[in-house]
């Protein structure tokens, strides 16, 4: 399992801006980059007849600091683009509508939100880089809670919590773990964590995303301060700023004993 925090779209746009843009010579003609946006009704990554264009979607070429918005027919167009190597990406991160799967008619990666890199010759043409959209679906889950089931007073133990991104877009992973009386949380290895009594908040750092299907595991260090009889470790997953479409996988519990 990879537990990787990645930059958000904004971070990616800034990182991509480090790509060197060859300035056009005065007599070099500019190039054109085109594409379109549509709504992928059946979510198959292919554009069937009847799947409607999307107007008003704005795309960005990060190294150029230039944006283009789709017209009523769903088409966007960058003109006078100097020769160079680029990607096209979303201008601003969206959550309500996200990219459909790529590899068919949609050229934008669901996780990086970028097209593949392409090189534009002087006066050249690139594209069309087409973007299919589907409704955004946030689904974070508690995949696993692990700790010694039988502990001894005085032990220091690890409580491992694994969260997984089961939605259709990159997202930070957050949650809480509440330990039973007798098991005192000391610290956690999450990028952002906080202990409040028996409750530990766990979070990937602000705007760090976990890719679709990926998981992160956080380890809580705890000390057994007293006997525990059928105590429960309760772990919850939470989304930030968007409803989770499946709440059934947001809680996991583990029974523990200490003597
Ligand atoms: Ca389709
Ligand atoms: Ca969920």
mmCIF file of C-alpha atoms and ligand atoms in Angstrom:
data_model
loop_
_atom_site.group_PDB
_atom_site.id
_atom_site.type_symbol
_atom_site.label_atom_id
_atom_site.label_comp_id
_atom_site.label_asym_id
_atom_site.label_seq_id
_atom_site.Cartn_x
_atom_site.Cartn_y
_atom_site.Cartn_z
ATOM 1 C CA UNK A 1 0.000 0.000 0.000
ATOM 2 C CA UNK A 2 1.307 3.399 -0.826
ATOM 3 C CA UNK A 3 0.547 6.099 1.685
ATOM 4 C CA UNK A 4 1.309 9.158 -0.309
ATOM 5 C CA UNK A 5 0.063 12.671 0.153
ATOM 6 C CA UNK A 6 0.011 14.515 -3.104
ATOM 7 C CA UNK A 7 -0.431 18.107 -4.018
ATOM 8 C CA UNK A 8 -3.857 19.357 -4.981
ATOM 9 C CA UNK A 9 -4.695 20.787 -8.366
ATOM 10 C CA UNK A 10 -3.552 24.210 -7.261
ATOM 11 C CA UNK A 11 -0.251 22.824 -6.048
ATOM 12 C CA UNK A 12 0.133 20.896 -9.285
ATOM 13 C CA UNK A 13 -0.545 23.998 -11.320
ATOM 14 C CA UNK A 14 2.170 25.843 -9.407
ATOM 15 C CA UNK A 15 4.584 22.917 -9.692
ATOM 16 C CA UNK A 16 3.867 22.612 -13.413
ATOM 17 C CA UNK A 17 4.584 26.296 -13.861
ATOM 18 C CA UNK A 18 8.234 25.413 -13.328
ATOM 19 C CA UNK A 19 8.112 23.760 -16.800
ATOM 20 C CA UNK A 20 10.271 25.842 -19.104
ATOM 21 C CA UNK A 21 8.345 27.635 -21.809
ATOM 22 C CA UNK A 22 10.386 28.460 -24.876
ATOM 23 C CA UNK A 23 9.618 32.070 -25.698
ATOM 24 C CA UNK A 24 8.424 32.425 -29.297
ATOM 25 C CA UNK A 25 10.849 34.191 -31.600
ATOM 26 C CA UNK A 26 9.362 37.347 -33.046
ATOM 27 C CA UNK A 27 8.805 35.704 -36.413
ATOM 28 C CA UNK A 28 7.627 32.378 -35.046
ATOM 29 C CA UNK A 29 3.911 31.790 -35.533
ATOM 30 C CA UNK A 30 1.973 30.795 -32.411
ATOM 31 C CA UNK A 31 0.316 27.421 -32.124
ATOM 32 C CA UNK A 32 -3.185 26.283 -31.265
ATOM 33 C CA UNK A 33 -4.373 23.902 -28.559
ATOM 34 C CA UNK A 34 -7.986 22.730 -28.636
ATOM 35 C CA UNK A 35 -10.364 20.437 -26.839
ATOM 36 C CA UNK A 36 -13.895 20.018 -25.598
ATOM 37 C CA UNK A 37 -15.940 19.155 -22.541
ATOM 38 C CA UNK A 38 -18.948 16.879 -22.344
ATOM 39 C CA UNK A 39 -21.051 15.186 -19.726
ATOM 40 C CA UNK A 40 -20.397 11.438 -19.626
ATOM 41 C CA UNK A 41 -23.937 10.384 -18.644
ATOM 42 C CA UNK A 42 -23.177 6.672 -18.329
ATOM 43 C CA UNK A 43 -19.681 7.158 -16.864
ATOM 44 C CA UNK A 44 -17.972 4.807 -19.349
ATOM 45 C CA UNK A 45 -15.293 7.282 -20.473
ATOM 46 C CA UNK A 46 -16.678 7.266 -24.044
ATOM 47 C CA UNK A 47 -18.725 9.962 -25.726
ATOM 48 C CA UNK A 48 -21.939 8.479 -27.049
ATOM 49 C CA UNK A 49 -24.353 10.435 -29.269
ATOM 50 C CA UNK A 50 -26.674 12.380 -27.021
ATOM 51 C CA UNK A 51 -24.126 13.040 -24.276
ATOM 52 C CA UNK A 52 -24.284 16.816 -24.110
ATOM 53 C CA UNK A 53 -21.467 19.367 -24.380
ATOM 54 C CA UNK A 54 -20.578 21.404 -21.291
ATOM 55 C CA UNK A 55 -20.276 25.168 -21.683
ATOM 56 C CA UNK A 56 -18.425 27.421 -19.249
ATOM 57 C CA UNK A 57 -15.682 25.018 -18.171
ATOM 58 C CA UNK A 58 -12.292 26.685 -17.900
ATOM 59 C CA UNK A 59 -9.007 24.969 -18.697
ATOM 60 C CA UNK A 60 -5.468 26.156 -18.044
ATOM 61 C CA UNK A 61 -2.033 25.723 -19.564
ATOM 62 C CA UNK A 62 -0.036 26.119 -16.338
ATOM 63 C CA UNK A 63 3.317 27.238 -17.785
ATOM 64 C CA UNK A 64 1.574 29.908 -19.839
ATOM 65 C CA UNK A 65 -0.704 31.294 -17.102
ATOM 66 C CA UNK A 66 -3.434 31.298 -19.721
ATOM 67 C CA UNK A 67 -6.990 29.987 -19.508
ATOM 68 C CA UNK A 68 -9.684 29.101 -22.060
ATOM 69 C CA UNK A 69 -13.374 28.477 -21.419
ATOM 70 C CA UNK A 70 -15.679 26.141 -23.340
ATOM 71 C CA UNK A 71 -18.297 27.771 -25.590
ATOM 72 C CA UNK A 72 -21.917 26.699 -26.088
ATOM 73 C CA UNK A 73 -20.705 23.719 -28.138
ATOM 74 C CA UNK A 74 -18.361 22.649 -25.362
ATOM 75 C CA UNK A 75 -15.195 23.645 -27.251
ATOM 76 C CA UNK A 76 -12.179 25.508 -25.886
ATOM 77 C CA UNK A 77 -9.235 26.900 -27.819
ATOM 78 C CA UNK A 78 -5.863 28.402 -26.900
ATOM 79 C CA UNK A 79 -4.332 30.539 -29.668
ATOM 80 C CA UNK A 80 -0.869 32.077 -30.195
ATOM 81 C CA UNK A 81 0.734 29.482 -27.964
ATOM 82 C CA UNK A 82 4.558 29.642 -28.170
ATOM 83 C CA UNK A 83 6.332 26.435 -29.110
ATOM 84 C CA UNK A 84 7.038 24.379 -26.025
ATOM 85 C CA UNK A 85 6.054 21.417 -23.884
ATOM 86 C CA UNK A 86 2.797 21.670 -21.966
ATOM 87 C CA UNK A 87 -0.126 19.987 -20.306
ATOM 88 C CA UNK A 88 -3.712 21.207 -20.125
ATOM 89 C CA UNK A 89 -5.384 21.067 -16.720
ATOM 90 C CA UNK A 90 -8.466 22.332 -14.883
ATOM 91 C CA UNK A 91 -8.347 26.040 -14.083
ATOM 92 C CA UNK A 92 -9.861 25.459 -10.654
ATOM 93 C CA UNK A 93 -10.520 22.290 -8.738
ATOM 94 C CA UNK A 94 -14.135 21.148 -8.977
ATOM 95 C CA UNK A 95 -15.849 18.798 -6.594
ATOM 96 C CA UNK A 96 -19.408 18.614 -7.912
ATOM 97 C CA UNK A 97 -18.337 17.440 -11.363
ATOM 98 C CA UNK A 98 -15.080 15.579 -11.828
ATOM 99 C CA UNK A 99 -13.249 13.947 -14.720
ATOM 100 C CA UNK A 100 -14.570 10.626 -15.948
ATOM 101 C CA UNK A 101 -12.111 7.802 -16.455
ATOM 102 C CA UNK A 102 -9.463 8.404 -19.084
ATOM 103 C CA UNK A 103 -8.188 6.075 -21.772
ATOM 104 C CA UNK A 104 -11.298 6.259 -23.949
ATOM 105 C CA UNK A 105 -12.502 9.618 -25.203
ATOM 106 C CA UNK A 106 -11.441 11.569 -22.118
ATOM 107 C CA UNK A 107 -7.838 12.765 -22.091
ATOM 108 C CA UNK A 108 -7.604 14.103 -18.535
ATOM 109 C CA UNK A 109 -6.225 11.971 -15.706
ATOM 110 C CA UNK A 110 -8.738 11.679 -12.854
ATOM 111 C CA UNK A 111 -6.021 11.938 -10.228
ATOM 112 C CA UNK A 112 -3.539 14.474 -11.555
ATOM 113 C CA UNK A 113 -6.281 16.407 -13.411
ATOM 114 C CA UNK A 114 -3.799 16.899 -16.296
ATOM 115 C CA UNK A 115 -3.486 15.701 -19.870
ATOM 116 C CA UNK A 116 -0.310 13.921 -20.849
ATOM 117 C CA UNK A 117 2.580 16.228 -21.734
ATOM 118 C CA UNK A 118 2.675 17.313 -25.350
ATOM 119 C CA UNK A 119 5.110 19.339 -27.423
ATOM 120 C CA UNK A 120 3.882 22.109 -29.652
ATOM 121 C CA UNK A 121 6.013 23.045 -32.683
ATOM 122 C CA UNK A 122 6.070 26.675 -33.914
ATOM 123 C CA UNK A 123 2.647 27.300 -35.481
ATOM 124 C CA UNK A 124 1.654 23.755 -34.604
ATOM 125 C CA UNK A 125 -1.623 22.258 -33.457
ATOM 126 C CA UNK A 126 -2.218 20.071 -30.414
ATOM 127 C CA UNK A 127 -5.358 18.297 -29.318
ATOM 128 C CA UNK A 128 -8.197 17.912 -29.211
ATOM 129 C CA UNK A 129 -7.827 17.260 -25.476
ATOM 130 C CA UNK A 130 -11.334 16.274 -24.503
ATOM 131 C CA UNK A 131 -12.709 16.102 -20.990
ATOM 132 C CA UNK A 132 -15.628 13.924 -19.939
ATOM 133 C CA UNK A 133 -17.310 14.871 -16.670
ATOM 134 C CA UNK A 134 -19.311 12.844 -14.152
ATOM 135 C CA UNK A 135 -20.848 13.813 -10.789
ATOM 136 C CA UNK A 136 -18.287 13.960 -7.991
ATOM 137 C CA UNK A 137 -18.626 11.199 -5.420
ATOM 138 C CA UNK A 138 -16.804 11.496 -2.101
ATOM 139 C CA UNK A 139 -16.439 8.225 -0.262
ATOM 140 C CA UNK A 140 -13.802 7.925 2.419
ATOM 141 C CA UNK A 141 -13.729 4.739 4.466
ATOM 142 C CA UNK A 142 -12.096 3.166 7.473
ATOM 143 C CA UNK A 143 -10.466 0.109 5.959
ATOM 144 C CA UNK A 144 -8.781 -1.386 8.991
ATOM 145 C CA UNK A 145 -8.233 -0.899 12.732
ATOM 146 C CA UNK A 146 -5.520 -2.986 14.319
ATOM 147 C CA UNK A 147 -4.156 -3.184 17.870
ATOM 148 C CA UNK A 148 -3.160 -5.943 20.298
ATOM 149 C CA UNK A 149 -6.435 -7.461 21.480
ATOM 150 C CA UNK A 150 -5.026 -8.410 24.898
ATOM 151 C CA UNK A 151 -2.717 -5.921 26.607
ATOM 152 C CA UNK A 152 -0.965 -5.579 29.935
ATOM 153 C CA UNK A 153 -1.093 -2.541 32.181
ATOM 154 C CA UNK A 154 2.090 -0.566 31.629
ATOM 155 C CA UNK A 155 2.436 -1.616 27.953
ATOM 156 C CA UNK A 156 2.923 0.882 25.173
ATOM 157 C CA UNK A 157 0.999 -0.266 22.111
ATOM 158 C CA UNK A 158 0.414 0.788 18.509
ATOM 159 C CA UNK A 159 -3.098 1.341 17.189
ATOM 160 C CA UNK A 160 -3.048 1.276 13.387
ATOM 161 C CA UNK A 161 -5.784 3.018 11.438
ATOM 162 C CA UNK A 162 -6.094 2.695 7.659
ATOM 163 C CA UNK A 163 -8.285 5.068 5.674
ATOM 164 C CA UNK A 164 -9.079 4.555 1.991
ATOM 165 C CA UNK A 165 -10.325 6.862 -0.761
ATOM 166 C CA UNK A 166 -13.239 4.957 -2.336
ATOM 167 C CA UNK A 167 -14.626 7.958 -4.226
ATOM 168 C CA UNK A 168 -13.946 9.071 -7.786
ATOM 169 C CA UNK A 169 -11.546 11.944 -7.203
ATOM 170 C CA UNK A 170 -8.413 12.655 -5.183
ATOM 171 C CA UNK A 171 -9.191 13.781 -1.663
ATOM 172 C CA UNK A 172 -7.551 14.327 1.721
ATOM 173 C CA UNK A 173 -8.322 11.636 4.321
ATOM 174 C CA UNK A 174 -9.457 12.554 7.801
ATOM 175 C CA UNK A 175 -10.983 10.985 10.860
ATOM 176 C CA UNK A 176 -10.964 10.324 14.572
ATOM 177 C CA UNK A 177 -10.046 7.454 16.828
ATOM 178 C CA UNK A 178 -11.537 7.218 20.294
ATOM 179 C CA UNK A 179 -9.718 4.892 22.689
ATOM 180 C CA UNK A 180 -11.356 3.232 25.709
ATOM 181 C CA UNK A 181 -10.680 4.401 29.255
ATOM 182 C CA UNK A 182 -7.425 2.804 30.384
ATOM 183 C CA UNK A 183 -5.745 3.235 27.005
ATOM 184 C CA UNK A 184 -4.183 6.696 26.877
ATOM 185 C CA UNK A 185 -3.269 8.130 23.453
ATOM 186 C CA UNK A 186 0.210 9.676 23.381
ATOM 187 C CA UNK A 187 0.939 10.639 19.772
ATOM 188 C CA UNK A 188 0.163 9.795 16.151
ATOM 189 C CA UNK A 189 2.157 9.838 12.924
ATOM 190 C CA UNK A 190 -0.492 11.568 10.808
ATOM 191 C CA UNK A 191 0.676 14.804 9.128
ATOM 192 C CA UNK A 192 -1.829 16.636 11.344
ATOM 193 C CA UNK A 193 -2.948 15.096 14.618
ATOM 194 C CA UNK A 194 -4.340 16.212 17.941
ATOM 195 C CA UNK A 195 -5.085 14.401 21.193
ATOM 196 C CA UNK A 196 -8.074 15.527 23.239
ATOM 197 C CA UNK A 197 -8.622 13.177 26.172
ATOM 198 C CA UNK A 198 -9.353 9.738 24.706
ATOM 199 C CA UNK A 199 -9.950 11.139 21.232
ATOM 200 C CA UNK A 200 -7.301 11.486 18.531
ATOM 201 C CA UNK A 201 -7.894 13.569 15.392
ATOM 202 C CA UNK A 202 -6.049 12.287 12.330
ATOM 203 C CA UNK A 203 -5.615 14.146 9.068
ATOM 204 C CA UNK A 204 -3.517 14.305 5.953
ATOM 205 C CA UNK A 205 -2.107 17.779 5.620
ATOM 206 C CA UNK A 206 -4.339 20.518 4.233
ATOM 207 C CA UNK A 207 -4.843 20.148 0.468
ATOM 208 C CA UNK A 208 -2.846 16.937 0.256
ATOM 209 C CA UNK A 209 -4.792 14.409 -1.697
ATOM 210 C CA UNK A 210 -4.944 10.650 -1.751
ATOM 211 C CA UNK A 211 -5.587 9.174 -5.170
ATOM 212 C CA UNK A 212 -8.649 7.146 -6.101
ATOM 213 C CA UNK A 213 -8.463 3.740 -4.421
ATOM 214 C CA UNK A 214 -5.389 4.618 -2.366
ATOM 215 C CA UNK A 215 -5.075 4.297 1.392
ATOM 216 C CA UNK A 216 -3.109 5.879 4.198
ATOM 217 C CA UNK A 217 -2.217 4.201 7.491
ATOM 218 C CA UNK A 218 -1.678 6.220 10.655
ATOM 219 C CA UNK A 219 -0.177 4.753 13.817
ATOM 220 C CA UNK A 220 -1.296 5.988 17.224
ATOM 221 C CA UNK A 221 1.058 5.362 20.156
ATOM 222 C CA UNK A 222 -0.886 4.622 23.335
ATOM 223 C CA UNK A 223 -0.106 3.540 26.891
ATOM 224 C CA UNK A 224 -2.133 1.055 28.926
ATOM 225 C CA UNK A 225 -2.806 2.893 32.189
ATOM 226 C CA UNK A 226 -5.364 0.565 33.709
ATOM 227 C CA UNK A 227 -7.339 -2.622 33.193
ATOM 228 C CA UNK A 228 -9.765 -2.646 30.254
ATOM 229 C CA UNK A 229 -12.733 -4.990 30.072
ATOM 230 C CA UNK A 230 -14.200 -5.271 26.587
ATOM 231 C CA UNK A 231 -13.108 -1.753 25.757
ATOM 232 C CA UNK A 232 -13.739 -0.422 22.280
ATOM 233 C CA UNK A 233 -11.512 1.476 19.894
ATOM 234 C CA UNK A 234 -13.879 3.436 17.649
ATOM 235 C CA UNK A 235 -12.498 4.894 14.416
ATOM 236 C CA UNK A 236 -14.429 7.210 12.114
ATOM 237 C CA UNK A 237 -13.692 8.596 8.632
ATOM 238 C CA UNK A 238 -14.845 12.039 7.589
ATOM 239 C CA UNK A 239 -14.866 14.133 4.438
ATOM 240 C CA UNK A 240 -14.163 17.840 4.378
ATOM 241 C CA UNK A 241 -16.763 20.137 2.897
ATOM 242 C CA UNK A 242 -18.662 17.533 0.887
ATOM 243 C CA UNK A 243 -21.165 14.832 1.784
ATOM 244 C CA UNK A 244 -19.908 11.244 1.822
ATOM 245 C CA UNK A 245 -22.097 9.149 -0.508
ATOM 246 C CA UNK A 246 -21.599 5.979 1.560
ATOM 247 C CA UNK A 247 -21.650 6.359 5.330
ATOM 248 C CA UNK A 248 -21.797 2.597 5.970
ATOM 249 C CA UNK A 249 -18.000 2.288 5.689
ATOM 250 C CA UNK A 250 -17.148 5.305 7.869
ATOM 251 C CA UNK A 251 -16.927 3.548 11.238
ATOM 252 C CA UNK A 252 -14.973 0.546 12.452
ATOM 253 C CA UNK A 253 -14.643 -0.756 16.004
ATOM 254 C CA UNK A 254 -12.180 -3.074 17.709
ATOM 255 C CA UNK A 255 -12.687 -4.693 21.106
ATOM 256 C CA UNK A 256 -9.655 -4.842 23.424
ATOM 257 C CA UNK A 257 -8.816 -6.093 26.889
ATOM 258 C CA UNK A 258 -6.045 -5.166 29.314
ATOM 259 C CA UNK A 259 -5.039 -7.001 32.472
HETATM 260 CA CA1 LIG B 1 -20.440 7.848 -22.141
HETATM 261 CA CA1 LIG B 2 -17.736 6.568 3.206
#
